[in-house]
XYZ file of C-alpha atoms in Angstrom:
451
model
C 70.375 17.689 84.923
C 68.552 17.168 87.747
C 70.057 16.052 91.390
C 69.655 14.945 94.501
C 69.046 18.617 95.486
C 66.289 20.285 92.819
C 66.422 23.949 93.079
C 62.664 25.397 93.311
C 61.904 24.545 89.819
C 58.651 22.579 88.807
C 57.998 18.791 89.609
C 60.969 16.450 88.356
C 59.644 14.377 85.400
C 60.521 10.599 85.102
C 63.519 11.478 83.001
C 65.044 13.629 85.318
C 64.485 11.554 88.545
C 66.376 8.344 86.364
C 69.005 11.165 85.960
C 69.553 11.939 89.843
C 69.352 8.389 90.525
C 72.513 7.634 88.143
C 74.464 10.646 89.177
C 73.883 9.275 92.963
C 75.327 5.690 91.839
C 77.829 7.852 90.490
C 79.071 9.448 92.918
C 78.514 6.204 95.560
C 80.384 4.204 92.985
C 83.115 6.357 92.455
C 83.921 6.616 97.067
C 82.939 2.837 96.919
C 85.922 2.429 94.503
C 88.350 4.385 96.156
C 88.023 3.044 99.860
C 88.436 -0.749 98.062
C 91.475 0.159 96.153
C 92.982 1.522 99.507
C 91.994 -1.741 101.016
C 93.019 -3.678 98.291
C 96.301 -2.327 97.680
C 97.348 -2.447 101.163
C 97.752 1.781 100.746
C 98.632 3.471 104.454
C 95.923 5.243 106.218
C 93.708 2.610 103.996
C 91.048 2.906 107.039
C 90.971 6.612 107.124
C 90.294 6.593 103.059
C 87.283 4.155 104.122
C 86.443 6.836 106.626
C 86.660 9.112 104.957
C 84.426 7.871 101.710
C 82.146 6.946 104.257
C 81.893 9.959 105.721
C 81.581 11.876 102.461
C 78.772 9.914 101.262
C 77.060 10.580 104.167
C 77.092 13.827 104.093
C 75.916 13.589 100.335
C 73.486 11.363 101.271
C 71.521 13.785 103.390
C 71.357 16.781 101.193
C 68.021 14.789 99.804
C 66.328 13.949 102.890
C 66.348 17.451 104.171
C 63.619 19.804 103.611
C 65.796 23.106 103.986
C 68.144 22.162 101.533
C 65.455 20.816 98.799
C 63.839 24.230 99.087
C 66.621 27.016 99.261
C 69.754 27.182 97.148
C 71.795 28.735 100.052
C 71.208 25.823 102.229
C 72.015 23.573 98.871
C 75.319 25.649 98.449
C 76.195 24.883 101.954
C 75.415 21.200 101.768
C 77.596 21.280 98.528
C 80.584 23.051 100.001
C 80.202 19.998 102.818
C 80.369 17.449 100.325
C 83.608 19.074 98.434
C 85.116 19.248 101.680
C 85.077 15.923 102.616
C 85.857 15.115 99.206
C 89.500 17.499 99.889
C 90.237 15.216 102.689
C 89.577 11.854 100.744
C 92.062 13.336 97.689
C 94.807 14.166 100.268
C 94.439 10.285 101.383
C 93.859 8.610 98.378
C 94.755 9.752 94.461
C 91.469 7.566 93.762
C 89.104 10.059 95.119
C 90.166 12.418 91.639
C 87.510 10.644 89.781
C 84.813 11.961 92.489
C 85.634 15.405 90.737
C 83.688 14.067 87.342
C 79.848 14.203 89.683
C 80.620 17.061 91.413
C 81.136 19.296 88.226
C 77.292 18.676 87.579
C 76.086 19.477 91.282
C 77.729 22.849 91.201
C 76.651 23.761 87.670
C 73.516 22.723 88.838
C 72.965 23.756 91.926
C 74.827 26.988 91.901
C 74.314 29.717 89.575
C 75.682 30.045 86.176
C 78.811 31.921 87.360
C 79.629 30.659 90.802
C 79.401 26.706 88.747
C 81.904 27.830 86.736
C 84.191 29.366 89.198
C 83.513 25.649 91.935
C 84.276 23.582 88.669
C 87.223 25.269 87.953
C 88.665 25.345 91.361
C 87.393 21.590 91.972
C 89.510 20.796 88.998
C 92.214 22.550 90.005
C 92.164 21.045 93.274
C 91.684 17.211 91.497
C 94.874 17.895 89.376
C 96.892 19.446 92.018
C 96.000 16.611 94.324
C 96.576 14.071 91.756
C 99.848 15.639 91.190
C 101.076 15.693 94.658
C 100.043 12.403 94.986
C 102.979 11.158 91.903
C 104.938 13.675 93.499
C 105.410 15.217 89.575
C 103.000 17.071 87.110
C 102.797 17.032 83.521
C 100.308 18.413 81.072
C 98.215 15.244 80.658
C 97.770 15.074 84.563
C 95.366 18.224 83.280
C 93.979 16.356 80.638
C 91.351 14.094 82.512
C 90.145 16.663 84.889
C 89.856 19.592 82.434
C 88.140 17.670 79.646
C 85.983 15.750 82.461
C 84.777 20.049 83.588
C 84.248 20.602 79.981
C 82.042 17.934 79.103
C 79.935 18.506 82.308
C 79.669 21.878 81.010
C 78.443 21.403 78.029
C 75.736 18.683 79.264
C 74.635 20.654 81.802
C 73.964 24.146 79.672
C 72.917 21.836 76.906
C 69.907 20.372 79.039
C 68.896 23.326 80.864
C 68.815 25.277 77.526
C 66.854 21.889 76.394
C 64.926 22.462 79.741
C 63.576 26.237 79.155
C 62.618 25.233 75.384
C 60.738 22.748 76.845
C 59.155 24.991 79.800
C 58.339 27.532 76.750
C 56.616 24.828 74.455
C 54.909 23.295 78.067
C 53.370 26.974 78.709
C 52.897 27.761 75.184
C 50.731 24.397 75.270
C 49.033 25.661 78.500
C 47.893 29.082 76.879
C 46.883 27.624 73.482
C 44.775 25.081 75.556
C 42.952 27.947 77.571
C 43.004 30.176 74.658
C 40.666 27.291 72.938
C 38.542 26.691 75.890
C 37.974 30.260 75.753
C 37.470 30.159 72.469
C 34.968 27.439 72.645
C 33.018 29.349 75.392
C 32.757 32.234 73.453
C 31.728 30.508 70.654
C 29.110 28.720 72.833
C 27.926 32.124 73.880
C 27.761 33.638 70.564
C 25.574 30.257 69.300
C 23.442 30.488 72.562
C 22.829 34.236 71.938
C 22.343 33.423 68.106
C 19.618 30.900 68.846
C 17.927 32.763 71.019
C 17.542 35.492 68.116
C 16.640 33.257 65.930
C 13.781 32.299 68.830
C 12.986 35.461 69.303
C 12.252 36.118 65.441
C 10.483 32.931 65.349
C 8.308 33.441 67.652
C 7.442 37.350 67.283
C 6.786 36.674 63.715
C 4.963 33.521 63.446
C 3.135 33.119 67.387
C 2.851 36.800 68.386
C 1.332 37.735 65.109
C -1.042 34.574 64.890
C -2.040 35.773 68.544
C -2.461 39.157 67.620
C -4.672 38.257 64.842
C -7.105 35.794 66.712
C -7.647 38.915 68.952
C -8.283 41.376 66.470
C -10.744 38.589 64.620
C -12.179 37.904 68.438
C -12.608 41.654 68.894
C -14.885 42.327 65.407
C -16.836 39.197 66.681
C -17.068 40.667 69.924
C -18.781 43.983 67.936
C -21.208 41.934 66.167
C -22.937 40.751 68.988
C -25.990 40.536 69.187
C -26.605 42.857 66.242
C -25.075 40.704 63.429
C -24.509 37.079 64.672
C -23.741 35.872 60.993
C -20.699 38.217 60.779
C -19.877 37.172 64.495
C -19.795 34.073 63.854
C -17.475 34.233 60.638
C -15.088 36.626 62.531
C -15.384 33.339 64.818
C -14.397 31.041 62.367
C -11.566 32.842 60.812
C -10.223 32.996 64.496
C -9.934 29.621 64.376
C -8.748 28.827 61.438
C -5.688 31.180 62.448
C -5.814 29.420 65.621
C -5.085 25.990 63.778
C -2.685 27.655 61.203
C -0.785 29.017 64.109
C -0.347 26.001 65.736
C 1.153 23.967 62.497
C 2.977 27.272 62.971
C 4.208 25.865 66.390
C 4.735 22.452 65.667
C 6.940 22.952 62.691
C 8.863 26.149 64.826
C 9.611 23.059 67.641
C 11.089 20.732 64.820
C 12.712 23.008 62.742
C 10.887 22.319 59.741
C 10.451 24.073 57.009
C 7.170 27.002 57.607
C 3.673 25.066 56.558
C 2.963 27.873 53.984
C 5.973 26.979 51.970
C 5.429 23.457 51.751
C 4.956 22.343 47.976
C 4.781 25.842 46.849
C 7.403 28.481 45.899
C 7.792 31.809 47.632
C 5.713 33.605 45.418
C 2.588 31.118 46.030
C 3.109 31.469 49.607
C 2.806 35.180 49.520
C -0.057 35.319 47.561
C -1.641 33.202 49.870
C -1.035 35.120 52.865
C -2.044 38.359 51.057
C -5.646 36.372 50.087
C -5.485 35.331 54.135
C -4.895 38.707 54.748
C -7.337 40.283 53.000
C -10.141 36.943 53.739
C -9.740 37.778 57.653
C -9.182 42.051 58.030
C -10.676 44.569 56.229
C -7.499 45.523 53.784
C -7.297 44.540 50.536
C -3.786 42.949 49.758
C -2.528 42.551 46.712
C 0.609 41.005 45.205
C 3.203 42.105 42.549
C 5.775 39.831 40.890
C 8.446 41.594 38.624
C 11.560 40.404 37.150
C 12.592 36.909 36.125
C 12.134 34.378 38.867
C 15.259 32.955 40.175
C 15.751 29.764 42.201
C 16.143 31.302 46.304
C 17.460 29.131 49.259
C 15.075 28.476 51.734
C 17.018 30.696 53.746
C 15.714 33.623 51.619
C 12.420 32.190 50.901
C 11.739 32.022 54.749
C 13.167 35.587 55.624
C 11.089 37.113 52.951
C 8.137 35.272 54.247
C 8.773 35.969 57.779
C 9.705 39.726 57.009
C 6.089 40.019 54.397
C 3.892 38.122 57.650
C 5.434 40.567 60.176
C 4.992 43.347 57.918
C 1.380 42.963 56.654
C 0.453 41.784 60.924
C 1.780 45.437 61.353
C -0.670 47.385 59.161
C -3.554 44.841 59.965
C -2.804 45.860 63.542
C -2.061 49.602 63.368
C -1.776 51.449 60.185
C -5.605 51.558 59.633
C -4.862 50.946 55.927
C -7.092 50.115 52.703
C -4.615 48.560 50.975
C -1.317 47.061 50.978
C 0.899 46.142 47.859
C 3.248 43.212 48.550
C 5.985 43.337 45.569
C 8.473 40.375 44.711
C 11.188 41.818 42.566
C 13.585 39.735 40.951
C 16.952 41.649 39.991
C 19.100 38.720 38.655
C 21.745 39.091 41.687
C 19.259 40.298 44.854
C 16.069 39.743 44.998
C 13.855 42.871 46.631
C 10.221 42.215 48.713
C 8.448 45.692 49.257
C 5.481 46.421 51.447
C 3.610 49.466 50.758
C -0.049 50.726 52.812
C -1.794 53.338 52.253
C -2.261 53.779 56.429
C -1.452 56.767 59.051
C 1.900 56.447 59.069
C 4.100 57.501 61.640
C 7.144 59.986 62.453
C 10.383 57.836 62.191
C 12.025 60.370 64.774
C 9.502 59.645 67.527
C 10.251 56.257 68.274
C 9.794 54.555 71.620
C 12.606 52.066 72.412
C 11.198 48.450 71.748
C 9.706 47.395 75.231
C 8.558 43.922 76.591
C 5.165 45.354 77.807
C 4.189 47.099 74.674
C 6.391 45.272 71.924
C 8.215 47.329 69.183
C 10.187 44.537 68.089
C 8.655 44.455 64.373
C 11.667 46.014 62.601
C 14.147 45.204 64.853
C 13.629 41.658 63.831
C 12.422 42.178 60.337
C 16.231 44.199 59.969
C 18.029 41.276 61.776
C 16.496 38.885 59.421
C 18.060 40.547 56.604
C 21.098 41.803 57.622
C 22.185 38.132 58.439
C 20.940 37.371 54.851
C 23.706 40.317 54.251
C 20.909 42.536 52.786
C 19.379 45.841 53.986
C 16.002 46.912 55.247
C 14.682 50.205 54.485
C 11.320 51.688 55.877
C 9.978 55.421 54.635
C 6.974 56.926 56.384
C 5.021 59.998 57.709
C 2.495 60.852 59.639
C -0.534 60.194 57.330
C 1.274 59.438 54.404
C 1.702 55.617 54.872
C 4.585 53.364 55.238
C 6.752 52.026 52.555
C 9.131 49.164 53.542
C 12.058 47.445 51.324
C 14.141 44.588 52.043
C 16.985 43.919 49.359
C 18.894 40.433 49.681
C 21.887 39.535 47.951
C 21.681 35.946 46.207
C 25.888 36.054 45.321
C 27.898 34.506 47.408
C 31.083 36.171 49.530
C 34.498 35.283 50.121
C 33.744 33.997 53.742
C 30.949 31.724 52.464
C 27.817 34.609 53.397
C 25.938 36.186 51.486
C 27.221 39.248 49.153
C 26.246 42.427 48.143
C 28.797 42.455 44.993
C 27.409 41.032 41.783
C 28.759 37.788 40.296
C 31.994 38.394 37.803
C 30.581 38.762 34.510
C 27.021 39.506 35.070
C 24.917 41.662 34.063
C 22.911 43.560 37.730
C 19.651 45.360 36.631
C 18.945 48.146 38.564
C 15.637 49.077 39.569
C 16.827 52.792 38.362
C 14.702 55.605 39.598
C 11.422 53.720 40.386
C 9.054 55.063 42.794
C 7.090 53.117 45.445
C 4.258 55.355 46.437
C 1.505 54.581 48.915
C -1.841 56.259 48.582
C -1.255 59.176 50.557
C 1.745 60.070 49.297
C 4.644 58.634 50.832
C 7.607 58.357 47.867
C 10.896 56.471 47.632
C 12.976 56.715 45.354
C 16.612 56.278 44.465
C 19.308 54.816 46.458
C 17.661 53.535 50.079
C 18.619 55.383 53.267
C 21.625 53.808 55.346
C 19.839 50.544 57.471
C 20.928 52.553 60.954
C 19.095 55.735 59.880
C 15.761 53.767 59.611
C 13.099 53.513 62.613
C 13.808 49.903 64.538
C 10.175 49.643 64.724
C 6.519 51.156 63.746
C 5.137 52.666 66.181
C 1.664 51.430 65.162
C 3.401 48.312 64.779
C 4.256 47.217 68.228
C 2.893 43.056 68.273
């Protein structure tokens, strides 16, 4: 319960202030009614009981208007043991002033700690029955009665709220974390979708703008050498630029409104790739040619557009730097995953003599081609050497996981096909076959491959 005199304890609610308030009527009531019996009873010393009230509720009347005594419990036990005093003097005058006992039980189990309330309540109801007592000039064992149940009801009110009052601080702070725990949470989850978008930029943009860039300057270059020797050729080389100048900038417009890519508009994934191989091969001089095995299975657009994105990247890379003949783009349907391979016949390079990916030079190719499929939950896997050409696999799962992401397991009750022991071999040589290195063991990008 709170009082007059709050120990340094947060802000009194509304309950607890309409709690002081009735203890002060209380205890004002209680003096008022013992200096107007006095009077009205015609009792001796009747104007030193009205002192004496008077002078005890003044003194409990200050304990809340002073700083000192709001703000340190030794100052609070003083003004207490102030208040009982005067309240000795009105029980020697008047047997009224026993009822005064009932308030003060609460403001030294309140005010005083748990021990030292116990030991003021039982001495201030010692002091009400021996007073009450002297007063009838007799005792008995009901005399004890009033005061002793009065003690014990104040004590059980006044542990019961302040055990009320710590489950409440403990909810009130558990509130307090579980509020900052979700802001946090919200933040990081605000980071993690900021930083996720800006992959998925980053992706976007390397494999659709970067590569439609890189191409126009590759096509501008060849026009470039056929001046003034061959204007015809210039002049297609011109054209083709162009034309991937306009394609790239549907390209842009759907990348802005998050549309699904031109090149897979009314047309399956399979149409789309062998229309970028025929692009491919229209506007560079390799020859690329694509392979569908398997049984075709419906893909999400999710899938459709990583294997696209993953196949343009890829084939932009050996246009660009692996000085191939030919590349063989293979769509392989395996009932559970579906698997889109990329093999050249080009130089190659030395997986172990990487550069890190830099902003000046690029080198992002695989890094984003592998974070395409690994949030597909699939696997990329890229086997080259020097002169040998290059040999990339991605593998996506089409089941479904527990967490709502794509699986790796196989549905219960299918049959999986696996490809067995095939062998993807580039024209120089370059074999895979079996299981596919571990993802983190592959090259993060091609060195001749560096948009």
């Amino acid at each position: 319960m709170n009082t007059a005199v709050p120990t340094p304890t947060p802000a009194p609610t509304p309950t607890t202030r309409v709690l002081a308030w009735c203890l002060h009527l209380l205890v004002i009531g209680l003096l008022a009614l013992a200096a107007g019996r006095a009077v009205a009873d015609g009792r001796p010393h009747a104007g030193a009981v009205v002192a004496a009230a008077a002078v005890c509720g003044l003194v409990y009347a200050v304990g809340p208007v002073l700083p000192r005594v709001r703000g340190s419990r030794r100052a609070a036990a003083l003004w207490l043991a102030a208040v009982a005093v005067c309240w000795l003097v009105l029980l020697v005058l008047t047997p009224d002033a026993v009822w005064v006992a009932f308030p003060l039980y609460f403001l030294q189990l309140h005010l005083l700690p748990r021990r030292a309330g116990l030991a003021a309540v039982a001495a201030t109801a010692a002091a009400a029955v021996a007073g009450f007592a002297a007063h009838q000039h007799s005792f008995s064992p009901a005399m004890a009665i009033g005061p002793a149940l009065g003690a014990a009801v104040a004590v059980a009110v006044v542990w019961g709220y302040q055990a009320l009052y710590r489950e409440s601080e403990n909810r009130r702070r558990l509130i307090e974390e579980l509020t900052a725990t979700r802001a946090d949470l919200a933040a990081a989850q605000h980071t993690a979708g900021v930083l996720a978008e800006r992959d998925r930029l980053a992706r976007e943009i390397h494999d659709t703008l970067a590569q439609g860039l890189s191409s126009i300057q590759l096509l501008l270059r060849a026009a470039e050498r056929s001046l003034p020797d061959t204007p015809q050729n210039a002049a297609r080389y011109v054209d083709q630029a162009r034309q991937a100048a306009v394609d790239n900038l549907a390209e842009a417009r759907r990348f802005v409104a998050a549309l699904t890519p031109p090149t897979l508009e009314g047309t399956t994934l399979a149409g789309a790739l062998e229309r970028l191989c025929a692009t491919t091969s229209a506007r560079h001089p390799l020859t690329a040619r694509l392979h569908l095995t398997g049984d075709p299975d419906p893909l999400t657009t999710a899938h459709e557009v990583a294997l696209l994105r993953i196949a343009q990247s890829a084939l932009a890379n050996t246009v660009r730097h692996a000085e191939a003949g030919t590349a063989d783009v293979t769509l392989t349907h395996l009932g559970d995953h579906v698997v889109l391979d990329v093999v050249d016949d080009g130089r190659g390079f030395d997986p172990d003599a990487l550069p890190a990916p830099d902003p000046e030079t690029g080198g992002f190719g695989l890094a984003a081609m592998r974070a395409r499929a690994q949030a597909l939950g699939g696997t990329l896997t890229v086997v080259s050497a020097p002169g040998r050409g290059t040999a990339l696999s991605v593998r996506l799962p089409l089941t479904a996981s527990a967490d709502g992401t794509a699986g790796t397991g196989p549905e219960p009750g299918r049959e999986v096909r696996e490809p067995g022991p095939e062998v993807r071999e580039p024209r120089h040589g370059v074999r895979e076959s079996g299981p596919a290195p571990a993802p983190d063991t592959h090259p993060e990008t091609h060195p001749e491959a560096r948009p």
